Amino acid sequence: MVSFSGSVFNFLVTSMLNITGIKGNIDSYILNHRKETSEFKAKKGYKVTFKKIEKNTRYLIFQKDTDTTIKKILYYIHGGAYIMGLSSIYYNLSYTFCNLKDDLAVVLLDYSLAPEYIHPTQINEAMDVWKELTKEFKPENIIVGGDSAGGNCAMVLVQQIANQKMNLPKAAIFISPVTDYSNSFESHFKNYQKDILFGNPKEPLTKEHHENLLKTGLNRYYVGDISVEDKKNPLISPAFGNFTTFPKSLFFVGSDEMLLDDTLIVVNKIKKENKNAEVECIVQEGMIHCYPIFTTLVSESKQAQEKIKSYILENLY
């Protein structure tokens, strides 16, 4: 059952989308309002370092303002359909998680944005930062995570680490990851009238409209004009990749998401292909896409963030 605060949150999100006209025009809104990441002063008690490595790959490091040597890393990749940059949502999450321990830092990838930069730019940048981090930190001291498109990037990164026979991160956290850019899973249709962000409660998703969404939806900015079959390339859609070697993982997804199956199918594949896999999946009733990253005034979001905190501590300490 959805909590009272969760119900209020869903109502406010729905109202805001309808009143502002963002509903159905999310991509236009993001493209017209996005800003490049610029340096800013950290909150009192914290340090934020801006880094740039070869090929102009950028990332930020959040840590407590102490003299303690950093020994553990949460490497997080933000969402936003690859067209939206970093925002206060991710900065606040980073402060929250690096606050757990003095020797824990949160590394945020500041990937290049589509449509100016398309696949595989962001995947390559994610790997560049991974290689940079593992020069100093052992993989067993790193957790990789991401939400939505960032969850997509994080999952492809982990698969590429495995494919290249490198040591895996200690664990991974995926929040509503996009794992199928062909949008072929059943929940796209089944949850279309429930999904308050991307669906429409007034009409079912027809085959014709689905085909149109593939051409005009958010996905086109990242992958360009390619065929449905090409979108099933595991480097784009990790659900079609290999999970025989995969780290311990924690998944979050809302029950009403069109992307519900993007999580459930991957979780089932991990369990099927990797008999020793440790995977936990939390399907939160009535919750929207990426619900854990939003305000902790919502009970479900607060519970999810507390779970993530415990998961970080259990696996890195």
PDB file of C-alpha atoms in Angstrom:
ATOM      1  CA  MET A   1       0.000   0.000   0.000  1.00  0.00           C
ATOM      2  CA  VAL A   2       1.288   3.466  -0.897  1.00  0.00           C
ATOM      3  CA  SER A   3       1.991   5.682   2.115  1.00  0.00           C
ATOM      4  CA  PHE A   4       0.102   8.933   2.639  1.00  0.00           C
ATOM      5  CA  SER A   5       3.239  10.933   1.828  1.00  0.00           C
ATOM      6  CA  GLY A   6       3.775   8.790  -1.270  1.00  0.00           C
ATOM      7  CA  SER A   7       0.221   9.425  -2.455  1.00  0.00           C
ATOM      8  CA  VAL A   8       0.609  13.171  -1.906  1.00  0.00           C
ATOM      9  CA  PHE A   9       3.931  13.132  -3.769  1.00  0.00           C
ATOM     10  CA  ASN A  10       2.424  11.288  -6.739  1.00  0.00           C
ATOM     11  CA  PHE A  11      -0.483  13.751  -6.819  1.00  0.00           C
ATOM     12  CA  LEU A  12       1.850  16.753  -6.722  1.00  0.00           C
ATOM     13  CA  VAL A  13       4.061  15.341  -9.490  1.00  0.00           C
ATOM     14  CA  THR A  14       1.036  14.633 -11.688  1.00  0.00           C
ATOM     15  CA  SER A  15      -0.401  18.105 -11.074  1.00  0.00           C
ATOM     16  CA  MET A  16       2.921  19.820 -11.743  1.00  0.00           C
ATOM     17  CA  LEU A  17       3.427  17.973 -15.024  1.00  0.00           C
ATOM     18  CA  ASN A  18      -0.070  18.822 -16.235  1.00  0.00           C
ATOM     19  CA  ILE A  19      -0.180  22.450 -15.073  1.00  0.00           C
ATOM     20  CA  THR A  20       3.242  23.338 -16.485  1.00  0.00           C
ATOM     21  CA  GLY A  21       2.697  21.509 -19.758  1.00  0.00           C
ATOM     22  CA  ILE A  22       5.808  19.403 -19.207  1.00  0.00           C
ATOM     23  CA  LYS A  23       3.737  16.218 -19.531  1.00  0.00           C
ATOM     24  CA  GLY A  24       4.431  14.807 -22.964  1.00  0.00           C
ATOM     25  CA  ASN A  25       7.193  17.365 -23.532  1.00  0.00           C
ATOM     26  CA  ILE A  26       9.764  16.283 -20.958  1.00  0.00           C
ATOM     27  CA  ASP A  27      12.585  16.202 -23.499  1.00  0.00           C
ATOM     28  CA  SER A  28      11.922  19.739 -24.730  1.00  0.00           C
ATOM     29  CA  TYR A  29      11.774  21.019 -21.163  1.00  0.00           C
ATOM     30  CA  ILE A  30      15.084  19.378 -20.239  1.00  0.00           C
ATOM     31  CA  LEU A  31      16.873  20.545 -23.386  1.00  0.00           C
ATOM     32  CA  ASN A  32      15.688  24.124 -22.870  1.00  0.00           C
ATOM     33  CA  HIS A  33      16.609  24.305 -19.184  1.00  0.00           C
ATOM     34  CA  ARG A  34      19.765  22.247 -18.791  1.00  0.00           C
ATOM     35  CA  LYS A  35      23.051  23.811 -17.744  1.00  0.00           C
ATOM     36  CA  GLU A  36      26.642  22.677 -17.898  1.00  0.00           C
ATOM     37  CA  THR A  37      28.120  21.596 -14.599  1.00  0.00           C
ATOM     38  CA  SER A  38      30.042  24.468 -13.057  1.00  0.00           C
ATOM     39  CA  GLU A  39      32.190  24.541  -9.957  1.00  0.00           C
ATOM     40  CA  PHE A  40      30.414  25.445  -6.745  1.00  0.00           C
ATOM     41  CA  LYS A  41      31.240  25.833  -3.081  1.00  0.00           C
ATOM     42  CA  ALA A  42      30.640  22.697  -1.040  1.00  0.00           C
ATOM     43  CA  LYS A  43      28.283  22.618   1.915  1.00  0.00           C
ATOM     44  CA  LYS A  44      29.878  23.295   5.268  1.00  0.00           C
ATOM     45  CA  GLY A  45      31.632  20.184   6.531  1.00  0.00           C
ATOM     46  CA  TYR A  46      32.264  18.735   3.054  1.00  0.00           C
ATOM     47  CA  LYS A  47      34.737  18.978   0.185  1.00  0.00           C
ATOM     48  CA  VAL A  48      33.870  18.766  -3.517  1.00  0.00           C
ATOM     49  CA  THR A  49      36.689  18.294  -6.024  1.00  0.00           C
ATOM     50  CA  PHE A  50      36.206  18.733  -9.772  1.00  0.00           C
ATOM     51  CA  LYS A  51      38.346  16.448 -11.916  1.00  0.00           C
ATOM     52  CA  LYS A  52      39.061  16.239 -15.634  1.00  0.00           C
ATOM     53  CA  ILE A  53      41.073  13.472 -17.261  1.00  0.00           C
ATOM     54  CA  GLU A  54      42.029  12.569 -20.823  1.00  0.00           C
ATOM     55  CA  LYS A  55      39.452  12.988 -23.604  1.00  0.00           C
ATOM     56  CA  ASN A  56      37.784  15.695 -21.484  1.00  0.00           C
ATOM     57  CA  THR A  57      36.094  13.132 -19.215  1.00  0.00           C
ATOM     58  CA  ARG A  58      34.824  14.888 -16.084  1.00  0.00           C
ATOM     59  CA  TYR A  59      33.832  13.770 -12.607  1.00  0.00           C
ATOM     60  CA  LEU A  60      33.239  15.174  -9.130  1.00  0.00           C
ATOM     61  CA  ILE A  61      34.405  13.818  -5.776  1.00  0.00           C
ATOM     62  CA  PHE A  62      32.303  14.417  -2.646  1.00  0.00           C
ATOM     63  CA  GLN A  63      33.795  13.727   0.776  1.00  0.00           C
ATOM     64  CA  LYS A  64      33.659  14.954   4.358  1.00  0.00           C
ATOM     65  CA  ASP A  65      35.988  17.835   5.150  1.00  0.00           C
ATOM     66  CA  THR A  66      38.438  15.903   7.300  1.00  0.00           C
ATOM     67  CA  ASP A  67      42.083  14.866   7.050  1.00  0.00           C
ATOM     68  CA  THR A  68      41.104  11.196   6.744  1.00  0.00           C
ATOM     69  CA  THR A  69      42.515   9.358   3.727  1.00  0.00           C
ATOM     70  CA  ILE A  70      39.805   8.151   1.342  1.00  0.00           C
ATOM     71  CA  LYS A  71      39.740   4.356   1.134  1.00  0.00           C
ATOM     72  CA  LYS A  72      36.242   3.530  -0.145  1.00  0.00           C
ATOM     73  CA  ILE A  73      34.275   4.765  -3.164  1.00  0.00           C
ATOM     74  CA  LEU A  74      30.661   4.911  -4.285  1.00  0.00           C
ATOM     75  CA  TYR A  75      30.959   5.532  -8.033  1.00  0.00           C
ATOM     76  CA  TYR A  76      27.568   6.872  -9.120  1.00  0.00           C
ATOM     77  CA  ILE A  77      26.215   7.682 -12.588  1.00  0.00           C
ATOM     78  CA  HIS A  78      23.246  10.028 -12.758  1.00  0.00           C
ATOM     79  CA  GLY A  79      20.069   9.659 -14.776  1.00  0.00           C
ATOM     80  CA  GLY A  80      18.262  12.029 -17.111  1.00  0.00           C
ATOM     81  CA  ALA A  81      17.980  10.177 -20.445  1.00  0.00           C
ATOM     82  CA  TYR A  82      21.596  11.136 -21.181  1.00  0.00           C
ATOM     83  CA  ILE A  83      20.324  14.633 -22.048  1.00  0.00           C
ATOM     84  CA  MET A  84      20.152  16.107 -18.530  1.00  0.00           C
ATOM     85  CA  GLY A  85      23.220  17.082 -16.550  1.00  0.00           C
ATOM     86  CA  LEU A  86      23.976  16.893 -12.861  1.00  0.00           C
ATOM     87  CA  SER A  87      21.618  18.687 -10.495  1.00  0.00           C
ATOM     88  CA  SER A  88      21.056  19.410  -6.808  1.00  0.00           C
ATOM     89  CA  ILE A  89      19.260  16.053  -6.483  1.00  0.00           C
ATOM     90  CA  TYR A  90      22.542  14.238  -7.103  1.00  0.00           C
ATOM     91  CA  TYR A  91      24.637  16.646  -5.073  1.00  0.00           C
ATOM     92  CA  ASN A  92      22.351  16.131  -2.070  1.00  0.00           C
ATOM     93  CA  LEU A  93      22.504  12.350  -2.500  1.00  0.00           C
ATOM     94  CA  SER A  94      26.286  12.548  -2.624  1.00  0.00           C
ATOM     95  CA  TYR A  95      26.443  14.543   0.595  1.00  0.00           C
ATOM     96  CA  THR A  96      24.093  12.022   2.215  1.00  0.00           C
ATOM     97  CA  PHE A  97      26.133   8.970   1.268  1.00  0.00           C
ATOM     98  CA  CYS A  98      29.648  10.341   1.790  1.00  0.00           C
ATOM     99  CA  ASN A  99      28.528  11.390   5.260  1.00  0.00           C
ATOM    100  CA  LEU A 100      28.371   7.707   6.265  1.00  0.00           C
ATOM    101  CA  LYS A 101      32.124   7.430   6.905  1.00  0.00           C
ATOM    102  CA  ASP A 102      35.099   9.769   6.970  1.00  0.00           C
ATOM    103  CA  ASP A 103      37.043   7.574   4.521  1.00  0.00           C
ATOM    104  CA  LEU A 104      34.162   7.207   2.023  1.00  0.00           C
ATOM    105  CA  ALA A 105      33.916   9.392  -1.079  1.00  0.00           C
ATOM    106  CA  VAL A 106      31.171   9.613  -3.671  1.00  0.00           C
ATOM    107  CA  VAL A 107      32.370   9.989  -7.253  1.00  0.00           C
ATOM    108  CA  LEU A 108      29.834  11.434  -9.701  1.00  0.00           C
ATOM    109  CA  LEU A 109      30.442  11.000 -13.423  1.00  0.00           C
ATOM    110  CA  ASP A 110      29.681  14.240 -15.286  1.00  0.00           C
ATOM    111  CA  TYR A 111      29.169  12.602 -18.669  1.00  0.00           C
ATOM    112  CA  SER A 112      28.883  14.433 -21.989  1.00  0.00           C
ATOM    113  CA  LEU A 113      25.265  15.025 -22.925  1.00  0.00           C
ATOM    114  CA  ALA A 114      23.207  13.858 -25.878  1.00  0.00           C
ATOM    115  CA  PRO A 115      22.205  14.774 -28.526  1.00  0.00           C
ATOM    116  CA  GLU A 116      25.553  16.526 -29.027  1.00  0.00           C
ATOM    117  CA  TYR A 117      27.326  13.382 -27.838  1.00  0.00           C
ATOM    118  CA  ILE A 118      25.679  10.031 -28.499  1.00  0.00           C
ATOM    119  CA  HIS A 119      26.418   6.413 -27.648  1.00  0.00           C
ATOM    120  CA  PRO A 120      29.046   5.153 -26.918  1.00  0.00           C
ATOM    121  CA  THR A 121      30.560   8.422 -25.637  1.00  0.00           C
ATOM    122  CA  GLN A 122      29.038   8.121 -22.160  1.00  0.00           C
ATOM    123  CA  ILE A 123      29.967   4.441 -21.791  1.00  0.00           C
ATOM    124  CA  ASN A 124      33.555   5.221 -22.752  1.00  0.00           C
ATOM    125  CA  GLU A 125      33.693   8.063 -20.240  1.00  0.00           C
ATOM    126  CA  ALA A 126      32.337   5.784 -17.509  1.00  0.00           C
ATOM    127  CA  MET A 127      35.089   3.282 -18.269  1.00  0.00           C
ATOM    128  CA  ASP A 128      37.721   6.045 -18.308  1.00  0.00           C
ATOM    129  CA  VAL A 129      36.752   7.042 -14.771  1.00  0.00           C
ATOM    130  CA  TRP A 130      36.657   3.400 -13.635  1.00  0.00           C
ATOM    131  CA  LYS A 131      40.213   2.902 -14.883  1.00  0.00           C
ATOM    132  CA  GLU A 132      41.272   6.145 -13.216  1.00  0.00           C
ATOM    133  CA  LEU A 133      39.726   5.113  -9.887  1.00  0.00           C
ATOM    134  CA  THR A 134      41.246   1.638  -9.945  1.00  0.00           C
ATOM    135  CA  LYS A 135      44.721   3.116 -10.268  1.00  0.00           C
ATOM    136  CA  GLU A 136      44.314   4.151  -6.637  1.00  0.00           C
ATOM    137  CA  PHE A 137      41.525   1.985  -5.212  1.00  0.00           C
ATOM    138  CA  LYS A 138      41.025  -1.755  -5.376  1.00  0.00           C
ATOM    139  CA  PRO A 139      37.748  -2.784  -7.080  1.00  0.00           C
ATOM    140  CA  GLU A 140      36.658  -4.527  -3.875  1.00  0.00           C
ATOM    141  CA  ASN A 141      36.601  -1.084  -2.260  1.00  0.00           C
ATOM    142  CA  ILE A 142      34.245   0.365  -4.872  1.00  0.00           C
ATOM    143  CA  ILE A 143      30.473   0.143  -5.303  1.00  0.00           C
ATOM    144  CA  VAL A 144      29.060   1.171  -8.689  1.00  0.00           C
ATOM    145  CA  GLY A 145      25.568   2.639  -8.926  1.00  0.00           C
ATOM    146  CA  GLY A 146      23.209   4.590 -11.119  1.00  0.00           C
ATOM    147  CA  ASP A 147      19.607   5.516 -11.810  1.00  0.00           C
ATOM    148  CA  SER A 148      17.603   5.439 -15.058  1.00  0.00           C
ATOM    149  CA  ALA A 149      20.022   6.214 -17.923  1.00  0.00           C
ATOM    150  CA  GLY A 150      22.790   6.255 -15.331  1.00  0.00           C
ATOM    151  CA  GLY A 151      21.692   2.775 -14.287  1.00  0.00           C
ATOM    152  CA  ASN A 152      21.972   1.781 -17.933  1.00  0.00           C
ATOM    153  CA  CYS A 153      25.490   3.191 -18.094  1.00  0.00           C
ATOM    154  CA  ALA A 154      26.501   1.561 -14.804  1.00  0.00           C
ATOM    155  CA  MET A 155      25.211  -1.843 -15.914  1.00  0.00           C
ATOM    156  CA  VAL A 156      26.963  -1.689 -19.287  1.00  0.00           C
ATOM    157  CA  LEU A 157      30.113  -0.608 -17.451  1.00  0.00           C
ATOM    158  CA  VAL A 158      29.961  -3.631 -15.137  1.00  0.00           C
ATOM    159  CA  GLN A 159      29.373  -5.971 -18.087  1.00  0.00           C
ATOM    160  CA  GLN A 160      32.339  -4.438 -19.917  1.00  0.00           C
ATOM    161  CA  ILE A 161      34.524  -4.814 -16.844  1.00  0.00           C
ATOM    162  CA  ALA A 162      33.572  -8.508 -16.768  1.00  0.00           C
ATOM    163  CA  ASN A 163      34.047  -8.940 -20.528  1.00  0.00           C
ATOM    164  CA  GLN A 164      37.521  -7.426 -20.321  1.00  0.00           C
ATOM    165  CA  LYS A 165      38.434  -9.829 -17.500  1.00  0.00           C
ATOM    166  CA  MET A 166      39.027  -7.025 -15.014  1.00  0.00           C
ATOM    167  CA  ASN A 167      38.162  -7.375 -11.351  1.00  0.00           C
ATOM    168  CA  LEU A 168      34.552  -6.489 -10.607  1.00  0.00           C
ATOM    169  CA  PRO A 169      33.390  -3.827  -8.163  1.00  0.00           C
ATOM    170  CA  LYS A 170      32.418  -5.077  -4.724  1.00  0.00           C
ATOM    171  CA  ALA A 171      28.716  -4.497  -5.405  1.00  0.00           C
ATOM    172  CA  ALA A 172      26.289  -2.520  -7.545  1.00  0.00           C
ATOM    173  CA  ILE A 173      23.140  -0.466  -6.979  1.00  0.00           C
ATOM    174  CA  PHE A 174      20.590   0.081  -9.742  1.00  0.00           C
ATOM    175  CA  ILE A 175      17.616   2.438  -9.433  1.00  0.00           C
ATOM    176  CA  SER A 176      14.994   2.052 -12.188  1.00  0.00           C
ATOM    177  CA  PRO A 177      17.691   1.266 -14.778  1.00  0.00           C
ATOM    178  CA  VAL A 178      16.923   1.506 -18.488  1.00  0.00           C
ATOM    179  CA  THR A 179      18.052  -1.889 -19.747  1.00  0.00           C
ATOM    180  CA  ASP A 180      16.129  -2.208 -23.034  1.00  0.00           C
ATOM    181  CA  TYR A 181      16.281   0.689 -25.486  1.00  0.00           C
ATOM    182  CA  SER A 182      14.061  -1.235 -27.897  1.00  0.00           C
ATOM    183  CA  ASN A 183      11.226  -0.786 -25.353  1.00  0.00           C
ATOM    184  CA  SER A 184      10.055  -4.300 -26.168  1.00  0.00           C
ATOM    185  CA  PHE A 185       9.163  -5.546 -22.692  1.00  0.00           C
ATOM    186  CA  GLU A 186       5.536  -6.073 -21.680  1.00  0.00           C
ATOM    187  CA  SER A 187       5.460  -3.478 -18.893  1.00  0.00           C
ATOM    188  CA  HIS A 188       5.752  -0.693 -21.466  1.00  0.00           C
ATOM    189  CA  PHE A 189       2.220  -1.605 -22.500  1.00  0.00           C
ATOM    190  CA  LYS A 190       0.874  -2.966 -19.207  1.00  0.00           C
ATOM    191  CA  ASN A 191       1.890   0.060 -17.128  1.00  0.00           C
ATOM    192  CA  TYR A 192       1.356   2.787 -19.717  1.00  0.00           C
ATOM    193  CA  GLN A 193      -1.833   3.987 -18.043  1.00  0.00           C
ATOM    194  CA  LYS A 194      -0.258   3.798 -14.559  1.00  0.00           C
ATOM    195  CA  ASP A 195       3.047   5.570 -15.204  1.00  0.00           C
ATOM    196  CA  ILE A 196       2.454   9.200 -14.209  1.00  0.00           C
ATOM    197  CA  LEU A 197       5.746  10.403 -15.714  1.00  0.00           C
ATOM    198  CA  PHE A 198       5.818   8.796 -19.144  1.00  0.00           C
ATOM    199  CA  GLY A 199       2.407   7.181 -19.658  1.00  0.00           C
ATOM    200  CA  ASN A 200      -1.142   8.356 -20.242  1.00  0.00           C
ATOM    201  CA  PRO A 201      -4.004   7.319 -17.931  1.00  0.00           C
ATOM    202  CA  LYS A 202      -6.600   8.182 -20.559  1.00  0.00           C
ATOM    203  CA  GLU A 203      -5.681   5.631 -23.218  1.00  0.00           C
ATOM    204  CA  PRO A 204      -3.809   2.329 -23.631  1.00  0.00           C
ATOM    205  CA  LEU A 205      -0.534   2.173 -25.518  1.00  0.00           C
ATOM    206  CA  THR A 206      -1.287   0.917 -29.023  1.00  0.00           C
ATOM    207  CA  LYS A 207       1.237  -0.759 -31.280  1.00  0.00           C
ATOM    208  CA  GLU A 208       1.186   2.245 -33.604  1.00  0.00           C
ATOM    209  CA  HIS A 209       1.804   4.724 -30.791  1.00  0.00           C
ATOM    210  CA  HIS A 210       4.545   2.497 -29.396  1.00  0.00           C
ATOM    211  CA  GLU A 211       6.311   2.494 -32.765  1.00  0.00           C
ATOM    212  CA  ASN A 212       6.001   6.273 -32.904  1.00  0.00           C
ATOM    213  CA  LEU A 213       7.489   6.611 -29.413  1.00  0.00           C
ATOM    214  CA  LEU A 214      10.512   4.610 -30.541  1.00  0.00           C
ATOM    215  CA  LYS A 215      11.119   7.249 -33.212  1.00  0.00           C
ATOM    216  CA  THR A 216      10.193  10.387 -31.277  1.00  0.00           C
ATOM    217  CA  GLY A 217      10.768   9.494 -27.602  1.00  0.00           C
ATOM    218  CA  LEU A 218      13.655  10.292 -25.284  1.00  0.00           C
ATOM    219  CA  ASN A 219      15.695   7.319 -26.500  1.00  0.00           C
ATOM    220  CA  ARG A 220      16.404   8.847 -29.883  1.00  0.00           C
ATOM    221  CA  TYR A 221      18.739  11.461 -28.438  1.00  0.00           C
ATOM    222  CA  TYR A 222      21.144   8.871 -27.065  1.00  0.00           C
ATOM    223  CA  VAL A 223      21.149   6.147 -29.708  1.00  0.00           C
ATOM    224  CA  GLY A 224      20.264   8.133 -32.824  1.00  0.00           C
ATOM    225  CA  ASP A 225      18.266   6.803 -35.759  1.00  0.00           C
ATOM    226  CA  ILE A 226      18.977   3.084 -35.591  1.00  0.00           C
ATOM    227  CA  SER A 227      16.802   0.003 -36.015  1.00  0.00           C
ATOM    228  CA  VAL A 228      14.958  -1.728 -33.190  1.00  0.00           C
ATOM    229  CA  GLU A 229      17.274  -4.713 -33.540  1.00  0.00           C
ATOM    230  CA  ASP A 230      20.349  -2.512 -33.303  1.00  0.00           C
ATOM    231  CA  LYS A 231      18.929  -1.052 -30.084  1.00  0.00           C
ATOM    232  CA  LYS A 232      19.169  -4.562 -28.616  1.00  0.00           C
ATOM    233  CA  ASN A 233      22.964  -4.408 -28.798  1.00  0.00           C
ATOM    234  CA  PRO A 234      24.089  -5.196 -25.209  1.00  0.00           C
ATOM    235  CA  LEU A 235      26.298  -2.104 -25.251  1.00  0.00           C
ATOM    236  CA  ILE A 236      23.054  -0.121 -25.567  1.00  0.00           C
ATOM    237  CA  SER A 237      20.560  -2.466 -23.893  1.00  0.00           C
ATOM    238  CA  PRO A 238      22.351  -4.497 -21.201  1.00  0.00           C
ATOM    239  CA  ALA A 239      19.293  -6.710 -20.640  1.00  0.00           C
ATOM    240  CA  PHE A 240      20.452  -8.567 -23.759  1.00  0.00           C
ATOM    241  CA  GLY A 241      23.978  -8.949 -22.418  1.00  0.00           C
ATOM    242  CA  ASN A 242      25.768 -11.593 -20.368  1.00  0.00           C
ATOM    243  CA  PHE A 243      25.267 -11.903 -16.610  1.00  0.00           C
ATOM    244  CA  THR A 244      27.328 -15.014 -15.889  1.00  0.00           C
ATOM    245  CA  THR A 245      29.869 -12.790 -14.138  1.00  0.00           C
ATOM    246  CA  PHE A 246      28.151 -10.052 -12.181  1.00  0.00           C
ATOM    247  CA  PRO A 247      28.637  -8.501  -8.740  1.00  0.00           C
ATOM    248  CA  LYS A 248      26.295  -8.578  -5.793  1.00  0.00           C
ATOM    249  CA  SER A 249      23.485  -6.189  -6.708  1.00  0.00           C
ATOM    250  CA  LEU A 250      20.612  -4.209  -5.230  1.00  0.00           C
ATOM    251  CA  PHE A 251      17.731  -3.053  -7.454  1.00  0.00           C
ATOM    252  CA  PHE A 252      14.912  -0.576  -6.853  1.00  0.00           C
ATOM    253  CA  VAL A 253      11.918  -0.041  -9.145  1.00  0.00           C
ATOM    254  CA  GLY A 254       8.387   1.299  -8.835  1.00  0.00           C
ATOM    255  CA  SER A 255       5.532  -1.120  -9.505  1.00  0.00           C
ATOM    256  CA  ASP A 256       3.788   1.381 -11.808  1.00  0.00           C
ATOM    257  CA  GLU A 257       6.753   2.115 -14.049  1.00  0.00           C
ATOM    258  CA  MET A 258       6.689   1.399 -17.757  1.00  0.00           C
ATOM    259  CA  LEU A 259      10.287   0.333 -17.120  1.00  0.00           C
ATOM    260  CA  LEU A 260       9.320  -2.263 -14.496  1.00  0.00           C
ATOM    261  CA  ASP A 261      10.353  -5.186 -16.701  1.00  0.00           C
ATOM    262  CA  ASP A 262      13.685  -3.516 -17.469  1.00  0.00           C
ATOM    263  CA  THR A 263      14.526  -4.393 -13.877  1.00  0.00           C
ATOM    264  CA  LEU A 264      12.623  -7.650 -13.373  1.00  0.00           C
ATOM    265  CA  ILE A 265      13.934  -9.328 -16.521  1.00  0.00           C
ATOM    266  CA  VAL A 266      17.525  -8.427 -15.661  1.00  0.00           C
ATOM    267  CA  VAL A 267      17.128  -9.665 -12.085  1.00  0.00           C
ATOM    268  CA  ASN A 268      15.777 -12.981 -13.371  1.00  0.00           C
ATOM    269  CA  LYS A 269      18.609 -13.266 -15.904  1.00  0.00           C
ATOM    270  CA  ILE A 270      21.211 -12.681 -13.209  1.00  0.00           C
ATOM    271  CA  LYS A 271      19.676 -15.419 -11.054  1.00  0.00           C
ATOM    272  CA  LYS A 272      19.428 -17.801 -14.017  1.00  0.00           C
ATOM    273  CA  GLU A 273      22.865 -17.211 -15.531  1.00  0.00           C
ATOM    274  CA  ASN A 274      24.804 -16.813 -12.291  1.00  0.00           C
ATOM    275  CA  LYS A 275      23.956 -19.490  -9.734  1.00  0.00           C
ATOM    276  CA  ASN A 276      26.119 -17.797  -7.102  1.00  0.00           C
ATOM    277  CA  ALA A 277      24.587 -14.387  -7.665  1.00  0.00           C
ATOM    278  CA  GLU A 278      23.498 -12.299  -4.721  1.00  0.00           C
ATOM    279  CA  VAL A 279      20.754 -10.051  -5.997  1.00  0.00           C
ATOM    280  CA  GLU A 280      18.025  -8.207  -4.125  1.00  0.00           C
ATOM    281  CA  CYS A 281      15.160  -6.447  -5.849  1.00  0.00           C
ATOM    282  CA  ILE A 282      12.759  -4.045  -4.162  1.00  0.00           C
ATOM    283  CA  VAL A 283       9.578  -3.398  -6.153  1.00  0.00           C
ATOM    284  CA  GLN A 284       7.841  -0.527  -4.387  1.00  0.00           C
ATOM    285  CA  GLU A 285       4.069  -0.481  -4.775  1.00  0.00           C
ATOM    286  CA  GLY A 286       2.647   2.570  -6.534  1.00  0.00           C
ATOM    287  CA  MET A 287       5.961   4.376  -6.832  1.00  0.00           C
ATOM    288  CA  ILE A 288       7.248   6.329  -9.804  1.00  0.00           C
ATOM    289  CA  HIS A 289      10.439   6.104 -11.834  1.00  0.00           C
ATOM    290  CA  CYS A 290      13.561   6.584  -9.684  1.00  0.00           C
ATOM    291  CA  TYR A 291      11.550   7.162  -6.511  1.00  0.00           C
ATOM    292  CA  PRO A 292      14.531   6.541  -4.151  1.00  0.00           C
ATOM    293  CA  ILE A 293      16.404   9.649  -5.285  1.00  0.00           C
ATOM    294  CA  PHE A 294      13.639  12.105  -4.422  1.00  0.00           C
ATOM    295  CA  THR A 295      12.780  13.872  -1.169  1.00  0.00           C
ATOM    296  CA  THR A 296      12.997  11.881   2.040  1.00  0.00           C
ATOM    297  CA  LEU A 297       9.738  13.561   3.066  1.00  0.00           C
ATOM    298  CA  VAL A 298       8.244  10.654   1.100  1.00  0.00           C
ATOM    299  CA  SER A 299       8.277   7.534   3.292  1.00  0.00           C
ATOM    300  CA  GLU A 300       9.155   5.176   0.440  1.00  0.00           C
ATOM    301  CA  SER A 301      12.064   7.357  -0.682  1.00  0.00           C
ATOM    302  CA  LYS A 302      13.402   7.643   2.858  1.00  0.00           C
ATOM    303  CA  GLN A 303      13.204   3.868   3.363  1.00  0.00           C
ATOM    304  CA  ALA A 304      15.037   3.297   0.076  1.00  0.00           C
ATOM    305  CA  GLN A 305      17.823   5.707   0.971  1.00  0.00           C
ATOM    306  CA  GLU A 306      18.222   4.079   4.382  1.00  0.00           C
ATOM    307  CA  LYS A 307      18.468   0.715   2.629  1.00  0.00           C
ATOM    308  CA  ILE A 308      21.160   2.078   0.317  1.00  0.00           C
ATOM    309  CA  LYS A 309      23.111   3.422   3.297  1.00  0.00           C
ATOM    310  CA  SER A 310      23.002   0.021   4.989  1.00  0.00           C
ATOM    311  CA  TYR A 311      24.006  -1.684   1.747  1.00  0.00           C
ATOM    312  CA  ILE A 312      27.046   0.561   1.354  1.00  0.00           C
ATOM    313  CA  LEU A 313      28.163  -0.068   4.931  1.00  0.00           C
ATOM    314  CA  GLU A 314      27.570  -3.824   4.730  1.00  0.00           C
ATOM    315  CA  ASN A 315      29.594  -4.213   1.550  1.00  0.00           C
ATOM    316  CA  LEU A 316      32.437  -1.752   2.014  1.00  0.00           C
ATOM    317  CA  TYR A 317      33.005  -2.099   5.775  1.00  0.00           C
TER     318      TYR A 317
END
